[in-house]
PDB file of C-alpha atoms and ligand atoms in Angstrom:
ATOM      1  CA  MET I 183       0.000   0.000   0.000  1.00  0.00           C
ATOM      2  CA  SER I 184       1.422   3.379  -0.983  1.00  0.00           C
ATOM      3  CA  ASP I 185       1.569   6.291   1.449  1.00  0.00           C
ATOM      4  CA  GLU I 186      -1.273   8.009  -0.399  1.00  0.00           C
ATOM      5  CA  THR I 187      -3.719   5.127  -0.161  1.00  0.00           C
ATOM      6  CA  SER I 188      -2.887   4.118   3.414  1.00  0.00           C
ATOM      7  CA  THR I 189      -5.711   4.633   5.879  1.00  0.00           C
ATOM      8  CA  GLU I 190      -3.105   6.580   7.874  1.00  0.00           C
ATOM      9  CA  ALA I 191      -2.741   9.148   5.093  1.00  0.00           C
ATOM     10  CA  ALA I 192      -4.045  12.683   5.560  1.00  0.00           C
ATOM     11  CA  PRO I 193      -7.699  12.889   4.477  1.00  0.00           C
ATOM     12  CA  GLN I 194      -7.076  15.139   1.464  1.00  0.00           C
ATOM     13  CA  GLN I 195      -4.448  12.762   0.062  1.00  0.00           C
ATOM     14  CA  ARG I 196      -6.816   9.822   0.428  1.00  0.00           C
ATOM     15  CA  TRP I 197      -9.724  11.727  -1.155  1.00  0.00           C
ATOM     16  CA  THR I 198      -7.496  12.619  -4.102  1.00  0.00           C
ATOM     17  CA  ALA I 199      -6.224   9.042  -4.420  1.00  0.00           C
ATOM     18  CA  VAL I 200      -9.779   7.651  -4.360  1.00  0.00           C
ATOM     19  CA  ASP I 201     -10.901  10.171  -7.009  1.00  0.00           C
ATOM     20  CA  ARG I 202      -7.976   8.955  -9.128  1.00  0.00           C
ATOM     21  CA  TYR I 203      -9.010   5.317  -8.575  1.00  0.00           C
ATOM     22  CA  ILE I 204     -12.624   6.017  -9.605  1.00  0.00           C
ATOM     23  CA  THR I 205     -11.576   8.114 -12.579  1.00  0.00           C
ATOM     24  CA  ASP I 206      -9.005   5.604 -13.852  1.00  0.00           C
ATOM     25  CA  LEU I 207     -11.595   2.814 -13.833  1.00  0.00           C
ATOM     26  CA  LEU I 208     -14.840   4.574 -14.738  1.00  0.00           C
ATOM     27  CA  VAL I 209     -14.114   7.808 -16.594  1.00  0.00           C
ATOM     28  CA  PRO I 210     -12.664   7.048 -20.025  1.00  0.00           C
ATOM     29  CA  GLU I 211     -10.159   9.576 -21.315  1.00  0.00           C
ATOM     30  CA  VAL I 212     -11.657  11.990 -23.799  1.00  0.00           C
ATOM     31  CA  GLN I 213      -9.049  14.060 -25.613  1.00  0.00           C
ATOM     32  CA  ALA I 214     -11.232  17.195 -25.831  1.00  0.00           C
ATOM     33  CA  LEU I 215     -11.925  17.154 -22.091  1.00  0.00           C
ATOM     34  CA  ASP I 216      -8.283  16.636 -21.107  1.00  0.00           C
ATOM     35  CA  ALA I 217      -7.296  19.306 -23.640  1.00  0.00           C
ATOM     36  CA  ALA I 218      -9.779  21.769 -22.098  1.00  0.00           C
ATOM     37  CA  ILE I 219      -8.173  21.340 -18.676  1.00  0.00           C
ATOM     38  CA  ALA I 220      -4.652  21.635 -20.134  1.00  0.00           C
ATOM     39  CA  ALA I 221      -5.498  24.770 -22.146  1.00  0.00           C
ATOM     40  CA  SER I 222      -7.258  26.347 -19.147  1.00  0.00           C
ATOM     41  CA  ALA I 223      -4.212  25.726 -16.946  1.00  0.00           C
ATOM     42  CA  ALA I 224      -1.845  27.042 -19.629  1.00  0.00           C
ATOM     43  CA  ALA I 225      -3.936  30.233 -19.857  1.00  0.00           C
ATOM     44  CA  GLY I 226      -3.728  30.718 -16.085  1.00  0.00           C
ATOM     45  CA  LEU I 227      -7.401  30.041 -15.299  1.00  0.00           C
ATOM     46  CA  PRO I 228      -8.024  28.986 -11.678  1.00  0.00           C
ATOM     47  CA  PRO I 229      -8.123  25.157 -11.280  1.00  0.00           C
ATOM     48  CA  ILE I 230     -11.717  25.071 -10.065  1.00  0.00           C
ATOM     49  CA  ALA I 231     -13.534  23.134 -12.792  1.00  0.00           C
ATOM     50  CA  VAL I 232     -15.528  20.108 -11.713  1.00  0.00           C
ATOM     51  CA  THR I 233     -13.407  16.953 -11.381  1.00  0.00           C
ATOM     52  CA  PRO I 234     -13.618  14.251 -14.095  1.00  0.00           C
ATOM     53  CA  ASN I 235     -15.861  11.999 -11.993  1.00  0.00           C
ATOM     54  CA  GLN I 236     -18.094  14.978 -11.145  1.00  0.00           C
ATOM     55  CA  GLY I 237     -18.203  15.912 -14.838  1.00  0.00           C
ATOM     56  CA  LYS I 238     -19.325  12.402 -15.647  1.00  0.00           C
ATOM     57  CA  LEU I 239     -22.033  12.706 -12.966  1.00  0.00           C
ATOM     58  CA  LEU I 240     -23.301  15.894 -14.655  1.00  0.00           C
ATOM     59  CA  GLY I 241     -23.425  14.048 -17.973  1.00  0.00           C
ATOM     60  CA  LEU I 242     -25.242  11.071 -16.436  1.00  0.00           C
ATOM     61  CA  LEU I 243     -27.789  13.363 -14.753  1.00  0.00           C
ATOM     62  CA  ALA I 244     -28.382  15.157 -18.069  1.00  0.00           C
ATOM     63  CA  ARG I 245     -29.044  11.781 -19.718  1.00  0.00           C
ATOM     64  CA  VAL I 246     -31.301  10.515 -16.912  1.00  0.00           C
ATOM     65  CA  GLN I 247     -33.200  13.781 -17.264  1.00  0.00           C
ATOM     66  CA  GLY I 248     -33.433  13.331 -21.047  1.00  0.00           C
ATOM     67  CA  ALA I 249     -32.239  16.929 -21.314  1.00  0.00           C
ATOM     68  CA  ARG I 250     -32.423  18.536 -24.757  1.00  0.00           C
ATOM     69  CA  THR I 251     -31.840  22.082 -23.484  1.00  0.00           C
ATOM     70  CA  ILE I 252     -29.301  23.016 -20.806  1.00  0.00           C
ATOM     71  CA  LEU I 253     -28.410  26.348 -19.169  1.00  0.00           C
ATOM     72  CA  GLU I 254     -25.102  26.782 -17.332  1.00  0.00           C
ATOM     73  CA  LEU I 255     -24.081  29.712 -15.125  1.00  0.00           C
ATOM     74  CA  GLY I 256     -20.280  29.994 -14.868  1.00  0.00           C
ATOM     75  CA  THR I 257     -18.361  28.643 -17.876  1.00  0.00           C
ATOM     76  CA  LEU I 258     -14.711  29.129 -16.828  1.00  0.00           C
ATOM     77  CA  GLY I 259     -12.751  27.171 -19.496  1.00  0.00           C
ATOM     78  CA  GLY I 260     -15.773  25.165 -20.610  1.00  0.00           C
ATOM     79  CA  TYR I 261     -14.904  21.855 -18.930  1.00  0.00           C
ATOM     80  CA  SER I 262     -18.320  21.220 -17.315  1.00  0.00           C
ATOM     81  CA  THR I 263     -19.892  22.761 -20.434  1.00  0.00           C
ATOM     82  CA  ILE I 264     -18.297  20.073 -22.608  1.00  0.00           C
ATOM     83  CA  TRP I 265     -19.389  17.264 -20.256  1.00  0.00           C
ATOM     84  CA  LEU I 266     -22.985  18.538 -20.307  1.00  0.00           C
ATOM     85  CA  ALA I 267     -23.087  19.270 -24.046  1.00  0.00           C
ATOM     86  CA  ARG I 268     -21.715  15.803 -24.872  1.00  0.00           C
ATOM     87  CA  ALA I 269     -24.700  14.332 -23.005  1.00  0.00           C
ATOM     88  CA  LEU I 270     -27.227  16.083 -25.285  1.00  0.00           C
ATOM     89  CA  PRO I 271     -28.988  14.211 -28.072  1.00  0.00           C
ATOM     90  CA  ALA I 272     -28.581  15.368 -31.696  1.00  0.00           C
ATOM     91  CA  GLY I 273     -30.185  18.800 -32.042  1.00  0.00           C
ATOM     92  CA  GLY I 274     -29.761  19.560 -28.319  1.00  0.00           C
ATOM     93  CA  ARG I 275     -28.725  23.051 -27.216  1.00  0.00           C
ATOM     94  CA  LEU I 276     -26.673  24.453 -24.328  1.00  0.00           C
ATOM     95  CA  VAL I 277     -26.425  28.105 -23.289  1.00  0.00           C
ATOM     96  CA  THR I 278     -23.563  28.998 -20.937  1.00  0.00           C
ATOM     97  CA  LEU I 279     -23.010  32.335 -19.167  1.00  0.00           C
ATOM     98  CA  GLU I 280     -19.594  33.750 -18.239  1.00  0.00           C
ATOM     99  CA  ALA I 281     -18.667  37.173 -16.851  1.00  0.00           C
ATOM    100  CA  GLN I 282     -14.961  37.186 -17.744  1.00  0.00           C
ATOM    101  CA  ALA I 283     -14.237  37.830 -21.432  1.00  0.00           C
ATOM    102  CA  GLU I 284     -10.736  36.296 -21.141  1.00  0.00           C
ATOM    103  CA  TYR I 285     -12.161  33.063 -19.707  1.00  0.00           C
ATOM    104  CA  ALA I 286     -14.868  33.009 -22.366  1.00  0.00           C
ATOM    105  CA  GLU I 287     -12.238  33.226 -25.105  1.00  0.00           C
ATOM    106  CA  ILE I 288     -10.454  30.147 -23.734  1.00  0.00           C
ATOM    107  CA  ALA I 289     -13.778  28.348 -23.287  1.00  0.00           C
ATOM    108  CA  ARG I 290     -14.831  29.115 -26.857  1.00  0.00           C
ATOM    109  CA  ALA I 291     -11.646  27.521 -28.211  1.00  0.00           C
ATOM    110  CA  ASN I 292     -12.063  24.473 -25.945  1.00  0.00           C
ATOM    111  CA  ILE I 293     -15.723  24.048 -26.956  1.00  0.00           C
ATOM    112  CA  ALA I 294     -14.833  24.353 -30.674  1.00  0.00           C
ATOM    113  CA  HIS I 295     -12.009  21.829 -30.236  1.00  0.00           C
ATOM    114  CA  ALA I 296     -14.603  19.439 -28.751  1.00  0.00           C
ATOM    115  CA  GLY I 297     -16.722  19.827 -31.904  1.00  0.00           C
ATOM    116  CA  LEU I 298     -19.489  21.556 -29.944  1.00  0.00           C
ATOM    117  CA  ALA I 299     -19.394  25.083 -31.413  1.00  0.00           C
ATOM    118  CA  GLU I 300     -22.798  24.590 -33.059  1.00  0.00           C
ATOM    119  CA  THR I 301     -24.368  23.113 -29.908  1.00  0.00           C
ATOM    120  CA  VAL I 302     -23.126  25.620 -27.335  1.00  0.00           C
ATOM    121  CA  GLU I 303     -23.966  29.324 -27.152  1.00  0.00           C
ATOM    122  CA  LEU I 304     -21.664  31.279 -24.828  1.00  0.00           C
ATOM    123  CA  ARG I 305     -22.899  34.655 -23.567  1.00  0.00           C
ATOM    124  CA  VAL I 306     -20.375  37.007 -21.998  1.00  0.00           C
ATOM    125  CA  GLY I 307     -21.447  39.298 -19.160  1.00  0.00           C
ATOM    126  CA  PRO I 308     -22.554  39.198 -15.534  1.00  0.00           C
ATOM    127  CA  ALA I 309     -25.240  36.506 -15.319  1.00  0.00           C
ATOM    128  CA  LEU I 310     -27.620  38.864 -13.483  1.00  0.00           C
ATOM    129  CA  GLN I 311     -27.631  40.846 -16.778  1.00  0.00           C
ATOM    130  CA  THR I 312     -27.684  37.965 -19.262  1.00  0.00           C
ATOM    131  CA  LEU I 313     -30.391  35.956 -17.415  1.00  0.00           C
ATOM    132  CA  PRO I 314     -33.081  38.667 -17.820  1.00  0.00           C
ATOM    133  CA  GLN I 315     -32.130  38.914 -21.500  1.00  0.00           C
ATOM    134  CA  LEU I 316     -32.760  35.181 -21.870  1.00  0.00           C
ATOM    135  CA  VAL I 317     -36.161  35.569 -20.178  1.00  0.00           C
ATOM    136  CA  ASN I 318     -37.065  38.521 -22.473  1.00  0.00           C
ATOM    137  CA  GLU I 319     -36.110  36.492 -25.519  1.00  0.00           C
ATOM    138  CA  GLY I 320     -38.344  33.628 -24.388  1.00  0.00           C
ATOM    139  CA  ALA I 321     -35.269  31.383 -24.349  1.00  0.00           C
ATOM    140  CA  GLY I 322     -36.601  28.927 -21.772  1.00  0.00           C
ATOM    141  CA  PRO I 323     -37.688  26.627 -20.431  1.00  0.00           C
ATOM    142  CA  PHE I 324     -34.499  24.624 -19.974  1.00  0.00           C
ATOM    143  CA  ASP I 325     -34.587  20.931 -19.029  1.00  0.00           C
ATOM    144  CA  LEU I 326     -31.471  21.199 -16.828  1.00  0.00           C
ATOM    145  CA  ILE I 327     -29.757  24.215 -15.234  1.00  0.00           C
ATOM    146  CA  PHE I 328     -26.260  24.071 -13.691  1.00  0.00           C
ATOM    147  CA  ILE I 329     -25.556  26.970 -11.298  1.00  0.00           C
ATOM    148  CA  ASP I 330     -21.781  27.334 -10.846  1.00  0.00           C
ATOM    149  CA  ALA I 331     -20.866  31.036 -11.025  1.00  0.00           C
ATOM    150  CA  ASP I 332     -20.202  33.542  -8.191  1.00  0.00           C
ATOM    151  CA  LYS I 333     -21.817  32.062  -5.109  1.00  0.00           C
ATOM    152  CA  LYS I 334     -22.811  35.400  -3.545  1.00  0.00           C
ATOM    153  CA  ASN I 335     -25.428  35.732  -6.273  1.00  0.00           C
ATOM    154  CA  ASN I 336     -26.876  32.214  -5.858  1.00  0.00           C
ATOM    155  CA  PRO I 337     -30.187  33.562  -4.444  1.00  0.00           C
ATOM    156  CA  GLY I 338     -30.711  35.715  -7.557  1.00  0.00           C
ATOM    157  CA  TYR I 339     -29.551  32.889  -9.831  1.00  0.00           C
ATOM    158  CA  PHE I 340     -32.122  30.590  -8.263  1.00  0.00           C
ATOM    159  CA  ASP I 341     -34.927  33.139  -8.887  1.00  0.00           C
ATOM    160  CA  TRP I 342     -33.943  33.591 -12.539  1.00  0.00           C
ATOM    161  CA  SER I 343     -33.524  29.848 -12.977  1.00  0.00           C
ATOM    162  CA  LEU I 344     -37.119  29.315 -11.835  1.00  0.00           C
ATOM    163  CA  LYS I 345     -38.261  31.787 -14.505  1.00  0.00           C
ATOM    164  CA  LEU I 346     -36.381  29.713 -17.082  1.00  0.00           C
ATOM    165  CA  SER I 347     -37.762  26.387 -15.786  1.00  0.00           C
ATOM    166  CA  ARG I 348     -40.816  24.183 -16.361  1.00  0.00           C
ATOM    167  CA  PRO I 349     -42.280  21.546 -14.069  1.00  0.00           C
ATOM    168  CA  GLY I 350     -39.688  18.771 -14.312  1.00  0.00           C
ATOM    169  CA  THR I 351     -36.627  20.989 -14.782  1.00  0.00           C
ATOM    170  CA  LEU I 352     -33.602  19.771 -12.810  1.00  0.00           C
ATOM    171  CA  ILE I 353     -31.421  22.464 -11.221  1.00  0.00           C
ATOM    172  CA  ILE I 354     -27.964  21.454  -9.944  1.00  0.00           C
ATOM    173  CA  THR I 355     -25.956  23.897  -7.823  1.00  0.00           C
ATOM    174  CA  ASP I 356     -22.235  23.331  -7.194  1.00  0.00           C
ATOM    175  CA  ASN I 357     -20.177  24.274  -4.120  1.00  0.00           C
ATOM    176  CA  VAL I 358     -22.903  24.523  -1.496  1.00  0.00           C
ATOM    177  CA  ILE I 359     -20.971  23.124   1.499  1.00  0.00           C
ATOM    178  CA  ARG I 360     -17.491  24.720   1.429  1.00  0.00           C
ATOM    179  CA  ASP I 361     -15.742  22.671   4.109  1.00  0.00           C
ATOM    180  CA  GLY I 362     -18.846  23.001   6.275  1.00  0.00           C
ATOM    181  CA  ALA I 363     -18.391  26.783   6.455  1.00  0.00           C
ATOM    182  CA  ILE I 364     -22.067  27.227   5.506  1.00  0.00           C
ATOM    183  CA  LEU I 365     -23.015  26.428   9.118  1.00  0.00           C
ATOM    184  CA  ASP I 366     -21.648  29.802  10.220  1.00  0.00           C
ATOM    185  CA  PRO I 367     -23.058  33.044   8.729  1.00  0.00           C
ATOM    186  CA  ASP I 368     -19.882  34.848   9.768  1.00  0.00           C
ATOM    187  CA  ALA I 369     -17.543  32.263   8.250  1.00  0.00           C
ATOM    188  CA  ASP I 370     -14.999  33.319   5.680  1.00  0.00           C
ATOM    189  CA  ASP I 371     -14.160  31.196   2.649  1.00  0.00           C
ATOM    190  CA  PRO I 372     -10.607  31.423   1.279  1.00  0.00           C
ATOM    191  CA  THR I 373     -11.841  32.264  -2.235  1.00  0.00           C
ATOM    192  CA  LEU I 374     -15.553  33.071  -1.900  1.00  0.00           C
ATOM    193  CA  GLY I 375     -15.239  35.314   1.151  1.00  0.00           C
ATOM    194  CA  ASN I 376     -18.061  35.814   3.625  1.00  0.00           C
ATOM    195  CA  GLU I 377     -20.379  37.108   0.858  1.00  0.00           C
ATOM    196  CA  GLY I 378     -20.100  33.729  -0.844  1.00  0.00           C
ATOM    197  CA  ILE I 379     -21.032  31.866   2.336  1.00  0.00           C
ATOM    198  CA  ARG I 380     -23.959  34.210   2.958  1.00  0.00           C
ATOM    199  CA  GLY I 381     -25.116  33.769  -0.641  1.00  0.00           C
ATOM    200  CA  ILE I 382     -25.099  29.989  -0.269  1.00  0.00           C
ATOM    201  CA  ARG I 383     -27.024  30.219   3.023  1.00  0.00           C
ATOM    202  CA  ARG I 384     -29.667  32.542   1.549  1.00  0.00           C
ATOM    203  CA  PHE I 385     -29.937  30.142  -1.398  1.00  0.00           C
ATOM    204  CA  PHE I 386     -30.650  27.251   1.026  1.00  0.00           C
ATOM    205  CA  GLU I 387     -33.229  29.388   2.829  1.00  0.00           C
ATOM    206  CA  LYS I 388     -34.958  30.145  -0.488  1.00  0.00           C
ATOM    207  CA  LEU I 389     -35.040  26.437  -1.320  1.00  0.00           C
ATOM    208  CA  ALA I 390     -36.626  25.756   2.063  1.00  0.00           C
ATOM    209  CA  ALA I 391     -39.305  28.395   1.518  1.00  0.00           C
ATOM    210  CA  GLU I 392     -40.081  27.713  -2.154  1.00  0.00           C
ATOM    211  CA  ARG I 393     -43.129  25.441  -2.526  1.00  0.00           C
ATOM    212  CA  ARG I 394     -42.584  24.966  -6.262  1.00  0.00           C
ATOM    213  CA  VAL I 395     -39.407  22.906  -5.748  1.00  0.00           C
ATOM    214  CA  SER I 396     -38.293  19.737  -4.035  1.00  0.00           C
ATOM    215  CA  ALA I 397     -34.611  19.894  -3.106  1.00  0.00           C
ATOM    216  CA  THR I 398     -31.796  18.186  -1.287  1.00  0.00           C
ATOM    217  CA  ALA I 399     -28.053  18.647  -0.905  1.00  0.00           C
ATOM    218  CA  ILE I 400     -25.233  16.136  -0.660  1.00  0.00           C
ATOM    219  CA  GLN I 401     -21.826  16.615   0.981  1.00  0.00           C
ATOM    220  CA  THR I 402     -18.875  15.370  -1.049  1.00  0.00           C
ATOM    221  CA  VAL I 403     -15.145  14.793  -0.604  1.00  0.00           C
ATOM    222  CA  GLY I 404     -12.618  14.416  -3.396  1.00  0.00           C
ATOM    223  CA  SER I 405      -9.611  15.977  -5.044  1.00  0.00           C
ATOM    224  CA  LYS I 406     -11.264  19.428  -4.623  1.00  0.00           C
ATOM    225  CA  GLY I 407     -11.681  18.897  -0.879  1.00  0.00           C
ATOM    226  CA  TYR I 408     -14.870  18.821   1.171  1.00  0.00           C
ATOM    227  CA  ASP I 409     -17.802  20.495  -0.563  1.00  0.00           C
ATOM    228  CA  GLY I 410     -21.151  19.437  -2.029  1.00  0.00           C
ATOM    229  CA  PHE I 411     -23.950  20.052  -4.454  1.00  0.00           C
ATOM    230  CA  ALA I 412     -27.691  20.674  -4.350  1.00  0.00           C
ATOM    231  CA  LEU I 413     -30.261  18.895  -6.534  1.00  0.00           C
ATOM    232  CA  ILE I 414     -33.547  20.689  -7.125  1.00  0.00           C
ATOM    233  CA  LEU I 415     -36.584  19.374  -8.981  1.00  0.00           C
ATOM    234  CA  VAL I 416     -38.961  22.094 -10.140  1.00  0.00           C
ATOM    235  CA  GLY I 417     -42.674  21.682 -10.166  1.00  0.00           C
ATOM    236  CA  ASP I 418     -43.798  19.314  -7.491  1.00  0.00           C
ATOM    237  CA  GLU I 419     -45.415  21.337  -4.731  1.00  0.00           C
ATOM    238  CA  GLU I 420     -44.527  19.838  -1.359  1.00  0.00           C
TER     239      GLU I 420
HETATM  240  N1  LIG Q 524     -18.529  25.448 -14.392  1.00  0.00           N
HETATM  241  C1  LIG Q 524     -17.071  25.503 -14.512  1.00  0.00           C
HETATM  242  C2  LIG Q 524     -16.436  26.227 -13.338  1.00  0.00           C
HETATM  243  C3  LIG Q 524     -16.980  27.615 -13.118  1.00  0.00           C
HETATM  244  S1  LIG Q 524     -15.992  28.531 -11.965  1.00  0.00           S
HETATM  245  C4  LIG Q 524     -16.541  24.066 -14.557  1.00  0.00           C
HETATM  246  O1  LIG Q 524     -16.859  23.314 -13.628  1.00  0.00           O
HETATM  247  O2  LIG Q 524     -15.797  23.722 -15.488  1.00  0.00           O
HETATM  248  C5  LIG Q 524     -17.003  29.943 -11.747  1.00  0.00           C
HETATM  249  C6  LIG Q 524     -17.080  30.824 -12.988  1.00  0.00           C
HETATM  250  O3  LIG Q 524     -18.089  31.811 -12.774  1.00  0.00           O
HETATM  251  C7  LIG Q 524     -15.796  31.580 -13.282  1.00  0.00           C
HETATM  252  O4  LIG Q 524     -15.399  31.390 -14.605  1.00  0.00           O
HETATM  253  C8  LIG Q 524     -16.179  33.044 -13.058  1.00  0.00           C
HETATM  254  O5  LIG Q 524     -15.524  33.974 -13.905  1.00  0.00           O
HETATM  255  C9  LIG Q 524     -17.666  33.003 -13.367  1.00  0.00           C
HETATM  256  N2  LIG Q 524     -18.395  34.146 -12.800  1.00  0.00           N
HETATM  257  C10 LIG Q 524     -18.098  34.857 -11.684  1.00  0.00           C
HETATM  258  N3  LIG Q 524     -18.982  35.841 -11.511  1.00  0.00           N
HETATM  259  C11 LIG Q 524     -19.873  35.734 -12.520  1.00  0.00           C
HETATM  260  C12 LIG Q 524     -21.042  36.465 -12.889  1.00  0.00           C
HETATM  261  N4  LIG Q 524     -21.463  37.516 -12.168  1.00  0.00           N
HETATM  262  N5  LIG Q 524     -21.703  36.082 -13.996  1.00  0.00           N
HETATM  263  C13 LIG Q 524     -21.290  35.034 -14.741  1.00  0.00           C
HETATM  264  N6  LIG Q 524     -20.199  34.312 -14.434  1.00  0.00           N
HETATM  265  C14 LIG Q 524     -19.506  34.658 -13.353  1.00  0.00           C
HETATM  266  C1  LIG Q 525     -14.614  28.049  -6.675  1.00  0.00           C
HETATM  267  C2  LIG Q 525     -15.626  28.008  -7.606  1.00  0.00           C
HETATM  268  C3  LIG Q 525     -16.123  26.794  -8.010  1.00  0.00           C
HETATM  269  O1  LIG Q 525     -17.140  26.701  -8.911  1.00  0.00           O
HETATM  270  C4  LIG Q 525     -15.624  25.616  -7.514  1.00  0.00           C
HETATM  271  O2  LIG Q 525     -16.162  24.438  -7.945  1.00  0.00           O
HETATM  272  C5  LIG Q 525     -14.598  25.652  -6.590  1.00  0.00           C
HETATM  273  C6  LIG Q 525     -14.086  26.864  -6.169  1.00  0.00           C
HETATM  274  C7  LIG Q 525     -14.057  29.338  -6.216  1.00  0.00           C
HETATM  275  O3  LIG Q 525     -14.524  30.375  -6.722  1.00  0.00           O
HETATM  276  O4  LIG Q 525     -13.164  29.312  -5.386  1.00  0.00           O
HETATM  277 MG1  LIG Q 526     -18.016  24.772  -9.007  1.00  0.00          MG
END
């Protein structure tokens, strides 16, 4: 047994080693996905994309959902975008929203390299500006929505997502646990700050109060540490 896989190893090392074990066995290498991560790193983007086994989960959920239309908030280099878009049937469409023009440029190249330029529409700008545009254009409803942008705005993103949903829409929200920091309204997060934590908490409170959705959240560990995601089904009044 190597140091990394020993039960004596530090938790983060073991979580990373187990993610590697799962990914080696169950997540086949796809050149366009590996290339997206490599190009994002080379361009200096932060290494915060979903992990390969999480990306595969997004793709599996999109297929279980039978999603033909997907909306993503927070593109970064397009890694999760490519996982989700690859899960669409022929003729499916994905709209992804990104605030940073420099990130969007990298994402566009990665998406084109994956052969998905015709499937994916990338809109540049703060999502609280591009979401109302989508509503005005009658762009919805989407079958699946992945919320993964700036966490301080999660409450607003949830409201706009509902406007772009139908009964049966699946909303997935990333990064809702943050090392357990969400228990403390005054907690700081190394990258999201206290505003991020407060945004996640207000998002949970909205889920609790919203009768049009049924939701849960799951804590996860892995190569990105201890975090989690929320799953929200629109349309069944509880
Ligand atoms: N979904 C990506 C990771 C996204 S990281 C993946 O898993 O591969 C979060 C992204 O949200 C970053 O690219 C960041 O620039 C973007 N973002 C931050 N604030 C935003 C805003 N107001 N509107 C849209 N995107 C935003
Ligand atoms: C951050 C954002 C993410 O979407 C993520 O999965 C991990 C970290 C961040 O902004 O630090
Ligand atoms: Mg995320």
